Amino acid sequence: MTSDKKTRRRYSEAQKAQVLAECDEPGASVAKVAMVHGINANIVHRWRQLSRGEGLAGPAKASGFVALSLPAPAVPNAVAADVRVELRRGPVVITVTWPVSGAAELAAWIRELLR
């Protein structure tokens, strides 16, 4: 008599760490990485949750926001450029030029326009 009972697969810490590292690559899809390794994506998602909270093998995760200071962009001849927005709807094209100093107002105008 044979048993149709499925046995639970076990993964070593090294296998888990490799899968988690591949998931952390830029542009990587958890589902795709899981499929390549023959693992259900839900299992990989669970490993990722555990690695963030309970220290399962995987790269250390820093939590929170990291502020970076960036140099101010170089503006040729100290003249600020304008923001140029091109709106297209079918054959109609509308071009709006807005001063950079009023970027917040432009954002508000676009929000209202898209309502």
PDB file of C-alpha atoms in Angstrom:
ATOM      1  CA  MET A   1       0.000   0.000   0.000  1.00  0.00           C
ATOM      2  CA  THR A   2       1.436   3.381  -1.051  1.00  0.00           C
ATOM      3  CA  SER A   3       0.897   6.650   0.669  1.00  0.00           C
ATOM      4  CA  ASP A   4      -0.271   9.673  -1.352  1.00  0.00           C
ATOM      5  CA  LYS A   5       0.787  11.954   1.483  1.00  0.00           C
ATOM      6  CA  LYS A   6       3.144  14.746   0.366  1.00  0.00           C
ATOM      7  CA  THR A   7       6.166  15.430   2.487  1.00  0.00           C
ATOM      8  CA  ARG A   8       7.117  18.984   3.368  1.00  0.00           C
ATOM      9  CA  ARG A   9      10.243  20.198   1.597  1.00  0.00           C
ATOM     10  CA  ARG A  10      13.043  21.547   3.754  1.00  0.00           C
ATOM     11  CA  TYR A  11      15.392  24.303   2.640  1.00  0.00           C
ATOM     12  CA  SER A  12      18.805  24.968   4.132  1.00  0.00           C
ATOM     13  CA  GLU A  13      19.685  28.387   5.496  1.00  0.00           C
ATOM     14  CA  ALA A  14      22.128  28.761   2.580  1.00  0.00           C
ATOM     15  CA  GLN A  15      19.354  28.084   0.025  1.00  0.00           C
ATOM     16  CA  LYS A  16      17.072  30.584   1.735  1.00  0.00           C
ATOM     17  CA  ALA A  17      19.835  33.190   1.857  1.00  0.00           C
ATOM     18  CA  GLN A  18      20.538  32.700  -1.870  1.00  0.00           C
ATOM     19  CA  VAL A  19      16.867  33.062  -2.822  1.00  0.00           C
ATOM     20  CA  LEU A  20      16.460  36.143  -0.610  1.00  0.00           C
ATOM     21  CA  ALA A  21      19.598  37.721  -2.093  1.00  0.00           C
ATOM     22  CA  GLU A  22      18.264  37.160  -5.624  1.00  0.00           C
ATOM     23  CA  CYS A  23      14.935  38.746  -4.617  1.00  0.00           C
ATOM     24  CA  ASP A  24      16.798  41.831  -3.387  1.00  0.00           C
ATOM     25  CA  GLU A  25      18.474  42.423  -6.761  1.00  0.00           C
ATOM     26  CA  PRO A  26      17.203  45.545  -8.571  1.00  0.00           C
ATOM     27  CA  GLY A  27      14.296  44.688 -10.853  1.00  0.00           C
ATOM     28  CA  ALA A  28      13.916  41.172  -9.428  1.00  0.00           C
ATOM     29  CA  SER A  29      10.458  39.656  -9.086  1.00  0.00           C
ATOM     30  CA  VAL A  30       9.809  37.412  -6.081  1.00  0.00           C
ATOM     31  CA  ALA A  31       7.503  35.251  -8.184  1.00  0.00           C
ATOM     32  CA  LYS A  32      10.103  34.827 -10.913  1.00  0.00           C
ATOM     33  CA  VAL A  33      12.916  34.004  -8.473  1.00  0.00           C
ATOM     34  CA  ALA A  34      10.666  31.489  -6.707  1.00  0.00           C
ATOM     35  CA  MET A  35       9.706  29.871 -10.020  1.00  0.00           C
ATOM     36  CA  VAL A  36      13.357  29.521 -11.074  1.00  0.00           C
ATOM     37  CA  HIS A  37      14.073  27.670  -7.824  1.00  0.00           C
ATOM     38  CA  GLY A  38      10.887  25.584  -7.950  1.00  0.00           C
ATOM     39  CA  ILE A  39       9.503  27.153  -4.782  1.00  0.00           C
ATOM     40  CA  ASN A  40       6.026  28.541  -4.204  1.00  0.00           C
ATOM     41  CA  ALA A  41       6.166  32.354  -4.181  1.00  0.00           C
ATOM     42  CA  ASN A  42       4.159  32.483  -0.927  1.00  0.00           C
ATOM     43  CA  ILE A  43       6.971  30.609   0.829  1.00  0.00           C
ATOM     44  CA  VAL A  44       9.542  33.128  -0.428  1.00  0.00           C
ATOM     45  CA  HIS A  45       7.322  36.029   0.674  1.00  0.00           C
ATOM     46  CA  ARG A  46       7.147  34.445   4.138  1.00  0.00           C
ATOM     47  CA  TRP A  47      10.948  34.086   4.250  1.00  0.00           C
ATOM     48  CA  ARG A  48      11.251  37.777   3.395  1.00  0.00           C
ATOM     49  CA  GLN A  49       8.864  38.708   6.208  1.00  0.00           C
ATOM     50  CA  LEU A  50      10.814  36.579   8.661  1.00  0.00           C
ATOM     51  CA  SER A  51      14.147  37.990   7.516  1.00  0.00           C
ATOM     52  CA  ARG A  52      12.945  41.500   8.265  1.00  0.00           C
ATOM     53  CA  GLY A  53      11.636  40.668  11.724  1.00  0.00           C
ATOM     54  CA  GLU A  54      13.123  37.505  13.132  1.00  0.00           C
ATOM     55  CA  GLY A  55      16.625  37.338  11.650  1.00  0.00           C
ATOM     56  CA  LEU A  56      16.222  34.492   9.135  1.00  0.00           C
ATOM     57  CA  ALA A  57      19.261  34.136   6.886  1.00  0.00           C
ATOM     58  CA  GLY A  58      19.493  36.948   4.389  1.00  0.00           C
ATOM     59  CA  PRO A  59      21.011  40.353   3.967  1.00  0.00           C
ATOM     60  CA  ALA A  60      20.602  42.713   6.891  1.00  0.00           C
ATOM     61  CA  LYS A  61      17.893  45.269   6.325  1.00  0.00           C
ATOM     62  CA  ALA A  62      18.164  48.835   7.511  1.00  0.00           C
ATOM     63  CA  SER A  63      14.846  50.266   8.542  1.00  0.00           C
ATOM     64  CA  GLY A  64      13.794  53.829   8.112  1.00  0.00           C
ATOM     65  CA  PHE A  65      14.658  56.689   5.837  1.00  0.00           C
ATOM     66  CA  VAL A  66      18.234  57.600   5.013  1.00  0.00           C
ATOM     67  CA  ALA A  67      18.750  61.258   4.129  1.00  0.00           C
ATOM     68  CA  LEU A  68      21.295  62.027   1.433  1.00  0.00           C
ATOM     69  CA  SER A  69      22.724  65.439   0.768  1.00  0.00           C
ATOM     70  CA  LEU A  70      23.073  66.173  -2.915  1.00  0.00           C
ATOM     71  CA  PRO A  71      24.932  69.030  -4.503  1.00  0.00           C
ATOM     72  CA  ALA A  72      22.818  71.767  -6.023  1.00  0.00           C
ATOM     73  CA  PRO A  73      22.385  71.303  -9.768  1.00  0.00           C
ATOM     74  CA  ALA A  74      24.618  73.478 -11.885  1.00  0.00           C
ATOM     75  CA  VAL A  75      22.596  76.031 -13.823  1.00  0.00           C
ATOM     76  CA  PRO A  76      24.422  77.539 -16.792  1.00  0.00           C
ATOM     77  CA  ASN A  77      24.776  81.330 -16.581  1.00  0.00           C
ATOM     78  CA  ALA A  78      22.741  81.311 -13.332  1.00  0.00           C
ATOM     79  CA  VAL A  79      19.494  81.415 -15.336  1.00  0.00           C
ATOM     80  CA  ALA A  80      16.773  79.091 -14.109  1.00  0.00           C
ATOM     81  CA  ALA A  81      15.144  77.051 -16.840  1.00  0.00           C
ATOM     82  CA  ASP A  82      11.419  76.850 -17.262  1.00  0.00           C
ATOM     83  CA  VAL A  83       9.342  73.723 -16.824  1.00  0.00           C
ATOM     84  CA  ARG A  84       7.751  72.670 -20.101  1.00  0.00           C
ATOM     85  CA  VAL A  85       4.677  70.429 -20.056  1.00  0.00           C
ATOM     86  CA  GLU A  86       3.166  69.023 -23.223  1.00  0.00           C
ATOM     87  CA  LEU A  87      -0.423  67.772 -23.042  1.00  0.00           C
ATOM     88  CA  ARG A  88      -1.773  65.591 -25.840  1.00  0.00           C
ATOM     89  CA  ARG A  89      -5.306  64.472 -26.492  1.00  0.00           C
ATOM     90  CA  GLY A  90      -5.827  63.000 -29.899  1.00  0.00           C
ATOM     91  CA  PRO A  91      -4.581  65.468 -32.529  1.00  0.00           C
ATOM     92  CA  VAL A  92      -4.627  68.395 -30.061  1.00  0.00           C
ATOM     93  CA  VAL A  93      -1.316  69.344 -28.413  1.00  0.00           C
ATOM     94  CA  ILE A  94      -1.057  72.027 -25.713  1.00  0.00           C
ATOM     95  CA  THR A  95       2.343  73.182 -24.495  1.00  0.00           C
ATOM     96  CA  VAL A  96       2.580  74.973 -21.151  1.00  0.00           C
ATOM     97  CA  THR A  97       5.770  76.728 -20.039  1.00  0.00           C
ATOM     98  CA  TRP A  98       6.070  77.520 -16.347  1.00  0.00           C
ATOM     99  CA  PRO A  99       8.891  79.146 -14.357  1.00  0.00           C
ATOM    100  CA  VAL A 100      10.846  76.772 -12.124  1.00  0.00           C
ATOM    101  CA  SER A 101      10.287  79.117  -9.197  1.00  0.00           C
ATOM    102  CA  GLY A 102       6.549  78.331  -9.423  1.00  0.00           C
ATOM    103  CA  ALA A 103       6.862  74.534  -9.582  1.00  0.00           C
ATOM    104  CA  ALA A 104       4.530  74.042  -6.597  1.00  0.00           C
ATOM    105  CA  GLU A 105       1.839  76.105  -8.306  1.00  0.00           C
ATOM    106  CA  LEU A 106       2.325  74.097 -11.501  1.00  0.00           C
ATOM    107  CA  ALA A 107       1.837  70.866  -9.545  1.00  0.00           C
ATOM    108  CA  ALA A 108      -1.380  72.231  -8.015  1.00  0.00           C
ATOM    109  CA  TRP A 109      -2.606  73.344 -11.449  1.00  0.00           C
ATOM    110  CA  ILE A 110      -1.938  69.902 -12.939  1.00  0.00           C
ATOM    111  CA  ARG A 111      -3.731  68.189 -10.035  1.00  0.00           C
ATOM    112  CA  GLU A 112      -6.788  70.375 -10.660  1.00  0.00           C
ATOM    113  CA  LEU A 113      -6.578  69.778 -14.395  1.00  0.00           C
ATOM    114  CA  LEU A 114      -6.550  65.994 -13.955  1.00  0.00           C
ATOM    115  CA  ARG A 115      -9.566  65.895 -11.614  1.00  0.00           C
TER     116      ARG A 115
END
